[in-house]
Amino acid sequence: MEQSPNQNNTETKKVVRKKKKRSFLQRFFRFLWILFFIGLFCVIGLFTCITYGWGPFEDLPTSQVLENPKNSLASEVYSIDGVLLGKFYIQDRSNVEFEDIPQHLIDALVATEDCRFYEHCGIDFYGLATAAYRTLKGSPSGASTISQQLAKNLLHERSRNIVQRIIQKLQEWVIAVGLERNYTKEEILRMYFNTVHLSSDIYGIKSAANTFFNVEPNELNIEQGAVLIGMLKGSTKFNPKRNPELSKKRRNVVLGQMERYEYISKAELDSIQDLDLELDYLKLDHNEGLATYFREQVKKDIKAWAEKNQKVDGSKYDIYTDGLKIYTTIHSKMQRYAEEAALMHMEKLQKDFDKHWKDRDPWEDKSFGDDKFMERAIRQSERYRVMKKDNKSQSEIDESFDTPTKMKIFSYKGDIDTVLTPLDSIKYYKKLLRTAFMAVDPNTGHVLAWVGGVNHRHFKFDGVNATNQVGSTFKPFVYTLAIQNGWSPCQKLKNMPITFHRGEFGIPKPWSPRGSTKLDGQLLSLQKALANSLNWITARLLKEVGGPNPVVDLVKEMGIVSLLDPVPAICLGVPDISLKEMVGAYTAYGNQGVNVKPMYITRIDDKNDHTLQRFAPEEKEVLSEQTAYVMLKLMEGVTTYGTGTRLRSKYGLKGRIAGKTGTTNNNSDGWFMGIVPNLVGGVWTGGDEKVIRFRSTSLGQGANMALPIWAEFMKKVQADGTLGISADDKFERPSRLNIEIDCSKYDTPLDDILENPDDPFQELPDEFEDEFDN
């Protein structure tokens, strides 16, 4: 049956429409494919440009740069027993090796930040899809993998706008894939833990563990690790120091994730999540922690070293950013004992000092005052210097110093918030006594303890390096010269006044030392004379050995570098010498006559543990073994029946102890130098200026101001069986000893001056304590 023309037209139109529709679909799909390929080409081109740094994109770092990023690494100072004493840094960042990262810390990180870490190759596409879905539903979440976070940690500062952040994100993807291609998962984790930001200036898990829990990373327990991992979501918001409750909640979220992914059991989760946060917060800044004064000295020395030493590329080392490791001789236990001893004694001594002066000011004392003292103190203050620099008038300055101001002041019970005038503040601080302590191994010169003061935040000046009159601690040098010249400790001199006449040894006018005691006129052995610190016999002995010049020569040989004026009064200790020098000089007595210059840095390593320089002790034989041993026996008399007997009678110390007390004019400075086998220690105590002193010798003598610190330190050291210092140790006797040291058969009884002659450890009356007139 034939179709009508109308039907043919209809069919034709249908065919045309189908062809048009097919043609449209073909063109549409062709367009989509073109768009797809253009998009793909653009994406490939974009990532190619990012990868090779073409166009507006910066060059991506090489694998070597990724492994050794230009991050600021803190330089670390270690004690001889491996304790981290402190750091020098701009950013508190220290590296840790993978084997020192506990497994539970890795598990916490993976469970919380990237549960498919071991499955993806840098980008988690499933995580991206999930994050996109959640974002569309109004609950945005992140999908950055650990590798992407590492890329961000290594390379980027915070983006300034959305475009920059998009570019950074794309770069992170490329870098993350590169990291996965070039490094193992363990290496990526190590780099991540070394770069992660965990507080305002704390970078890396090691610094965080040190700061918040005072432990090394491998010592972290599960709950501590969970606290640190929880901080990744917000280092300020979840900081356990600032926001403990929020930190605890976030810690429990981390623990919950660990249980979810079967890193811990439900029972473990239940047992841990109710535990309170237990911090041991220790921020190692330059004012806090152990050995603050010592660390400041090390910083000065390493800065000086860095000026003279260069890296391979010719640049200088920077102690704040190059991650140097400085190994020192300080023993953390001895340092702690020394600081505890100093604080314990100085708190008590300050109470005695305040009670002694009551409401009076030492500088206003009629006998030894200084009417210009406060005027000078004001002019030396920072407030005065700033106001003068700002061209303030004197009346404005005076008004400022008399205006009550809120301030925080030092006290032995802790800082006090108070209101004082700046003038009263100066008076308060001027009346605070200062001290310094140093202990050295005489065999190696290693400085084992260094206490420059009681509080570095408030008192910056380091007493170990300060020079002060040394008083009678200088007398052993005179006796040493006599022993070298053939004298015996048993030889006797008459204790009577002596005068050095004008012109004698170059002095312009006659000089006679003071020193009257109940032993006046007696014929006494050198051993008794030194033990009781008798001025007249010491001065007479100086004449016998040829005057001050030979003594100066000997003392310089023993390591004293301070200016020494060769005058007769030198025998009584008029020179200003630092504690560090005095302890160094006394090492010759404890080391068979070999002087060892105190040293405190043994090695400097770079951030990769390559040794840059080692340091060796400087030794010099300055005395014969015999002379050194005889001097030890002489100074043992000081602690057995002389001015240092309270070491035994009051503090109960036993064993071989050689020592010497020292007290300067008007009790301004108190000293004690002590020697036991394998340890030499020295203490200085006094005021900020000479006018700050006790009026009575019983309070101001070295045996009362300085000796107790040495005694308390030694009690702690001997009680600690791990330090190798025992009351049973003996001084090494020379194989040949032809000098008589047993003076008992020549001694004159002291029954006439001792209240109880049968007590060998009783203290002598105050008038026997050493004091000189310069």
PDB file of N, CA and C in Angstrom, residues 689-742:
ATOM      1  N   GLU A 689      78.147  46.162  96.697  1.00  0.00           N
ATOM      2  CA  GLU A 689      79.280  47.064  96.885  1.00  0.00           C
ATOM      3  C   GLU A 689      79.866  46.831  98.262  1.00  0.00           C
ATOM      4  N   LYS A 690      81.084  47.323  98.491  1.00  0.00           N
ATOM      5  CA  LYS A 690      81.801  47.049  99.738  1.00  0.00           C
ATOM      6  C   LYS A 690      81.063  47.531 100.974  1.00  0.00           C
ATOM      7  N   VAL A 691      80.270  48.569 100.826  1.00  0.00           N
ATOM      8  CA  VAL A 691      79.582  49.148 101.965  1.00  0.00           C
ATOM      9  C   VAL A 691      78.455  48.236 102.475  1.00  0.00           C
ATOM     10  N   ILE A 692      78.048  47.270 101.674  1.00  0.00           N
ATOM     11  CA  ILE A 692      77.018  46.318 102.086  1.00  0.00           C
ATOM     12  C   ILE A 692      77.724  45.184 102.805  1.00  0.00           C
ATOM     13  N   ARG A 693      77.683  45.204 104.152  1.00  0.00           N
ATOM     14  CA  ARG A 693      78.444  44.213 104.919  1.00  0.00           C
ATOM     15  C   ARG A 693      77.905  44.124 106.332  1.00  0.00           C
ATOM     16  N   PHE A 694      78.298  43.053 107.034  1.00  0.00           N
ATOM     17  CA  PHE A 694      78.002  42.918 108.452  1.00  0.00           C
ATOM     18  C   PHE A 694      78.991  43.771 109.244  1.00  0.00           C
ATOM     19  N   ARG A 695      78.539  44.241 110.401  1.00  0.00           N
ATOM     20  CA  ARG A 695      79.440  45.025 111.247  1.00  0.00           C
ATOM     21  C   ARG A 695      80.295  44.142 112.145  1.00  0.00           C
ATOM     22  N   SER A 696      79.839  42.924 112.410  1.00  0.00           N
ATOM     23  CA  SER A 696      80.594  42.045 113.306  1.00  0.00           C
ATOM     24  C   SER A 696      81.274  40.933 112.515  1.00  0.00           C
ATOM     25  N   THR A 697      82.471  40.577 112.964  1.00  0.00           N
ATOM     26  CA  THR A 697      83.220  39.526 112.283  1.00  0.00           C
ATOM     27  C   THR A 697      82.561  38.168 112.476  1.00  0.00           C
ATOM     28  N   SER A 698      81.892  37.950 113.601  1.00  0.00           N
ATOM     29  CA  SER A 698      81.255  36.664 113.823  1.00  0.00           C
ATOM     30  C   SER A 698      80.212  36.370 112.739  1.00  0.00           C
ATOM     31  N   LEU A 699      79.561  37.423 112.225  1.00  0.00           N
ATOM     32  CA  LEU A 699      78.584  37.257 111.143  1.00  0.00           C
ATOM     33  C   LEU A 699      79.213  37.425 109.768  1.00  0.00           C
ATOM     34  N   GLY A 700      80.194  38.292 109.657  1.00  0.00           N
ATOM     35  CA  GLY A 700      80.740  38.649 108.353  1.00  0.00           C
ATOM     36  C   GLY A 700      81.947  37.863 107.909  1.00  0.00           C
ATOM     37  N   GLN A 701      82.461  36.978 108.755  1.00  0.00           N
ATOM     38  CA  GLN A 701      83.637  36.194 108.374  1.00  0.00           C
ATOM     39  C   GLN A 701      83.301  35.170 107.302  1.00  0.00           C
ATOM     40  N   GLY A 702      84.308  34.754 106.563  1.00  0.00           N
ATOM     41  CA  GLY A 702      84.105  33.764 105.515  1.00  0.00           C
ATOM     42  C   GLY A 702      83.538  32.461 106.029  1.00  0.00           C
ATOM     43  N   ALA A 703      83.895  32.097 107.266  1.00  0.00           N
ATOM     44  CA  ALA A 703      83.384  30.858 107.841  1.00  0.00           C
ATOM     45  C   ALA A 703      81.885  30.896 108.043  1.00  0.00           C
ATOM     46  N   ASN A 704      81.302  32.090 108.134  1.00  0.00           N
ATOM     47  CA  ASN A 704      79.855  32.214 108.321  1.00  0.00           C
ATOM     48  C   ASN A 704      79.149  32.587 107.023  1.00  0.00           C
ATOM     49  N   MET A 705      79.776  33.398 106.173  1.00  0.00           N
ATOM     50  CA  MET A 705      79.116  33.865 104.951  1.00  0.00           C
ATOM     51  C   MET A 705      79.253  32.883 103.790  1.00  0.00           C
ATOM     52  N   ALA A 706      80.411  32.236 103.668  1.00  0.00           N
ATOM     53  CA  ALA A 706      80.683  31.430 102.470  1.00  0.00           C
ATOM     54  C   ALA A 706      80.781  29.936 102.749  1.00  0.00           C
ATOM     55  N   LEU A 707      81.473  29.584 103.819  1.00  0.00           N
ATOM     56  CA  LEU A 707      81.717  28.165 104.113  1.00  0.00           C
ATOM     57  C   LEU A 707      80.453  27.311 104.137  1.00  0.00           C
ATOM     58  N   PRO A 708      79.317  27.782 104.695  1.00  0.00           N
ATOM     59  CA  PRO A 708      78.128  26.918 104.742  1.00  0.00           C
ATOM     60  C   PRO A 708      77.645  26.436 103.382  1.00  0.00           C
ATOM     61  N   ILE A 709      77.810  27.231 102.340  1.00  0.00           N
ATOM     62  CA  ILE A 709      77.391  26.788 101.005  1.00  0.00           C
ATOM     63  C   ILE A 709      78.236  25.604 100.563  1.00  0.00           C
ATOM     64  N   TRP A 710      79.536  25.709 100.772  1.00  0.00           N
ATOM     65  CA  TRP A 710      80.434  24.601 100.415  1.00  0.00           C
ATOM     66  C   TRP A 710      80.078  23.364 101.224  1.00  0.00           C
ATOM     67  N   ALA A 711      79.783  23.564 102.504  1.00  0.00           N
ATOM     68  CA  ALA A 711      79.472  22.438 103.389  1.00  0.00           C
ATOM     69  C   ALA A 711      78.184  21.742 102.969  1.00  0.00           C
ATOM     70  N   GLU A 712      77.124  22.514 102.702  1.00  0.00           N
ATOM     71  CA  GLU A 712      75.851  21.914 102.298  1.00  0.00           C
ATOM     72  C   GLU A 712      75.982  21.198 100.955  1.00  0.00           C
ATOM     73  N   PHE A 713      76.738  21.795 100.059  1.00  0.00           N
ATOM     74  CA  PHE A 713      76.985  21.161  98.760  1.00  0.00           C
ATOM     75  C   PHE A 713      77.705  19.830  98.958  1.00  0.00           C
ATOM     76  N   MET A 714      78.759  19.826  99.777  1.00  0.00           N
ATOM     77  CA  MET A 714      79.551  18.615  99.946  1.00  0.00           C
ATOM     78  C   MET A 714      78.757  17.521 100.657  1.00  0.00           C
ATOM     79  N   LYS A 715      77.889  17.904 101.580  1.00  0.00           N
ATOM     80  CA  LYS A 715      77.045  16.903 102.236  1.00  0.00           C
ATOM     81  C   LYS A 715      76.177  16.180 101.205  1.00  0.00           C
ATOM     82  N   LYS A 716      75.588  16.944 100.291  1.00  0.00           N
ATOM     83  CA  LYS A 716      74.741  16.348  99.267  1.00  0.00           C
ATOM     84  C   LYS A 716      75.555  15.472  98.320  1.00  0.00           C
ATOM     85  N   VAL A 717      76.743  15.927  97.958  1.00  0.00           N
ATOM     86  CA  VAL A 717      77.587  15.178  97.020  1.00  0.00           C
ATOM     87  C   VAL A 717      78.036  13.857  97.636  1.00  0.00           C
ATOM     88  N   GLN A 718      78.480  13.916  98.896  1.00  0.00           N
ATOM     89  CA  GLN A 718      78.948  12.681  99.542  1.00  0.00           C
ATOM     90  C   GLN A 718      77.804  11.711  99.806  1.00  0.00           C
ATOM     91  N   ALA A 719      76.609  12.250 100.031  1.00  0.00           N
ATOM     92  CA  ALA A 719      75.463  11.377 100.279  1.00  0.00           C
ATOM     93  C   ALA A 719      74.986  10.683  99.007  1.00  0.00           C
ATOM     94  N   ASP A 720      75.315  11.256  97.857  1.00  0.00           N
ATOM     95  CA  ASP A 720      74.942  10.674  96.569  1.00  0.00           C
ATOM     96  C   ASP A 720      76.042   9.701  96.147  1.00  0.00           C
ATOM     97  N   GLY A 721      75.757   8.445  96.243  1.00  0.00           N
ATOM     98  CA  GLY A 721      76.786   7.442  95.963  1.00  0.00           C
ATOM     99  C   GLY A 721      77.153   7.292  94.512  1.00  0.00           C
ATOM    100  N   THR A 722      76.508   8.046  93.615  1.00  0.00           N
ATOM    101  CA  THR A 722      76.774   7.876  92.178  1.00  0.00           C
ATOM    102  C   THR A 722      77.835   8.824  91.644  1.00  0.00           C
ATOM    103  N   LEU A 723      78.331   9.752  92.472  1.00  0.00           N
ATOM    104  CA  LEU A 723      79.203  10.813  91.963  1.00  0.00           C
ATOM    105  C   LEU A 723      80.692  10.535  92.160  1.00  0.00           C
ATOM    106  N   GLY A 724      81.021   9.460  92.847  1.00  0.00           N
ATOM    107  CA  GLY A 724      82.426   9.098  93.012  1.00  0.00           C
ATOM    108  C   GLY A 724      83.182   9.952  94.003  1.00  0.00           C
ATOM    109  N   ILE A 725      82.472  10.674  94.864  1.00  0.00           N
ATOM    110  CA  ILE A 725      83.112  11.495  95.901  1.00  0.00           C
ATOM    111  C   ILE A 725      82.699  10.921  97.247  1.00  0.00           C
ATOM    112  N   SER A 726      83.686  10.444  98.018  1.00  0.00           N
ATOM    113  CA  SER A 726      83.383   9.770  99.275  1.00  0.00           C
ATOM    114  C   SER A 726      84.249  10.314 100.394  1.00  0.00           C
ATOM    115  N   ALA A 727      83.725  10.251 101.610  1.00  0.00           N
ATOM    116  CA  ALA A 727      84.502  10.664 102.781  1.00  0.00           C
ATOM    117  C   ALA A 727      85.675   9.730 103.034  1.00  0.00           C
ATOM    118  N   ASP A 728      85.679   8.571 102.397  1.00  0.00           N
ATOM    119  CA  ASP A 728      86.771   7.608 102.572  1.00  0.00           C
ATOM    120  C   ASP A 728      87.946   7.873 101.632  1.00  0.00           C
ATOM    121  N   ASP A 729      87.786   8.788 100.684  1.00  0.00           N
ATOM    122  CA  ASP A 729      88.859   9.076  99.732  1.00  0.00           C
ATOM    123  C   ASP A 729      90.051   9.719 100.437  1.00  0.00           C
ATOM    124  N   LYS A 730      91.244   9.434  99.926  1.00  0.00           N
ATOM    125  CA  LYS A 730      92.474   9.978 100.506  1.00  0.00           C
ATOM    126  C   LYS A 730      93.219  10.803  99.464  1.00  0.00           C
ATOM    127  N   PHE A 731      93.925  11.823  99.938  1.00  0.00           N
ATOM    128  CA  PHE A 731      94.832  12.537  99.041  1.00  0.00           C
ATOM    129  C   PHE A 731      96.009  11.632  98.717  1.00  0.00           C
ATOM    130  N   GLU A 732      96.421  11.630  97.452  1.00  0.00           N
ATOM    131  CA  GLU A 732      97.499  10.752  97.023  1.00  0.00           C
ATOM    132  C   GLU A 732      98.839  11.243  97.576  1.00  0.00           C
ATOM    133  N   ARG A 733      99.497  10.388  98.334  1.00  0.00           N
ATOM    134  CA  ARG A 733     100.779  10.737  98.956  1.00  0.00           C
ATOM    135  C   ARG A 733     101.906  10.492  97.962  1.00  0.00           C
ATOM    136  N   PRO A 734     102.839  11.427  97.815  1.00  0.00           N
ATOM    137  CA  PRO A 734     103.953  11.229  96.885  1.00  0.00           C
ATOM    138  C   PRO A 734     104.811  10.030  97.296  1.00  0.00           C
ATOM    139  N   SER A 735     105.414   9.398  96.319  1.00  0.00           N
ATOM    140  CA  SER A 735     106.270   8.245  96.628  1.00  0.00           C
ATOM    141  C   SER A 735     107.486   8.664  97.446  1.00  0.00           C
ATOM    142  N   ARG A 736     107.945   9.889  97.239  1.00  0.00           N
ATOM    143  CA  ARG A 736     109.073  10.410  98.020  1.00  0.00           C
ATOM    144  C   ARG A 736     108.609  11.673  98.749  1.00  0.00           C
ATOM    145  N   LEU A 737     108.721  11.649 100.052  1.00  0.00           N
ATOM    146  CA  LEU A 737     108.325  12.790 100.865  1.00  0.00           C
ATOM    147  C   LEU A 737     109.400  13.009 101.924  1.00  0.00           C
ATOM    148  N   ASN A 738     110.228  14.031 101.741  1.00  0.00           N
ATOM    149  CA  ASN A 738     111.318  14.276 102.683  1.00  0.00           C
ATOM    150  C   ASN A 738     111.116  15.544 103.505  1.00  0.00           C
ATOM    151  N   ILE A 739     109.866  16.005 103.577  1.00  0.00           N
ATOM    152  CA  ILE A 739     109.528  17.154 104.410  1.00  0.00           C
ATOM    153  C   ILE A 739     108.709  16.654 105.599  1.00  0.00           C
ATOM    154  N   GLU A 740     109.083  17.080 106.777  1.00  0.00           N
ATOM    155  CA  GLU A 740     108.363  16.676 107.981  1.00  0.00           C
ATOM    156  C   GLU A 740     106.966  17.288 107.988  1.00  0.00           C
ATOM    157  N   ILE A 741     105.954  16.436 108.111  1.00  0.00           N
ATOM    158  CA  ILE A 741     104.576  16.952 108.138  1.00  0.00           C
ATOM    159  C   ILE A 741     103.860  16.599 109.437  1.00  0.00           C
ATOM    160  N   ASP A 742     104.455  15.757 110.252  1.00  0.00           N
ATOM    161  CA  ASP A 742     103.858  15.422 111.547  1.00  0.00           C
ATOM    162  C   ASP A 742     104.424  16.361 112.596  1.00  0.00           C
TER     163      ASP A 742
END
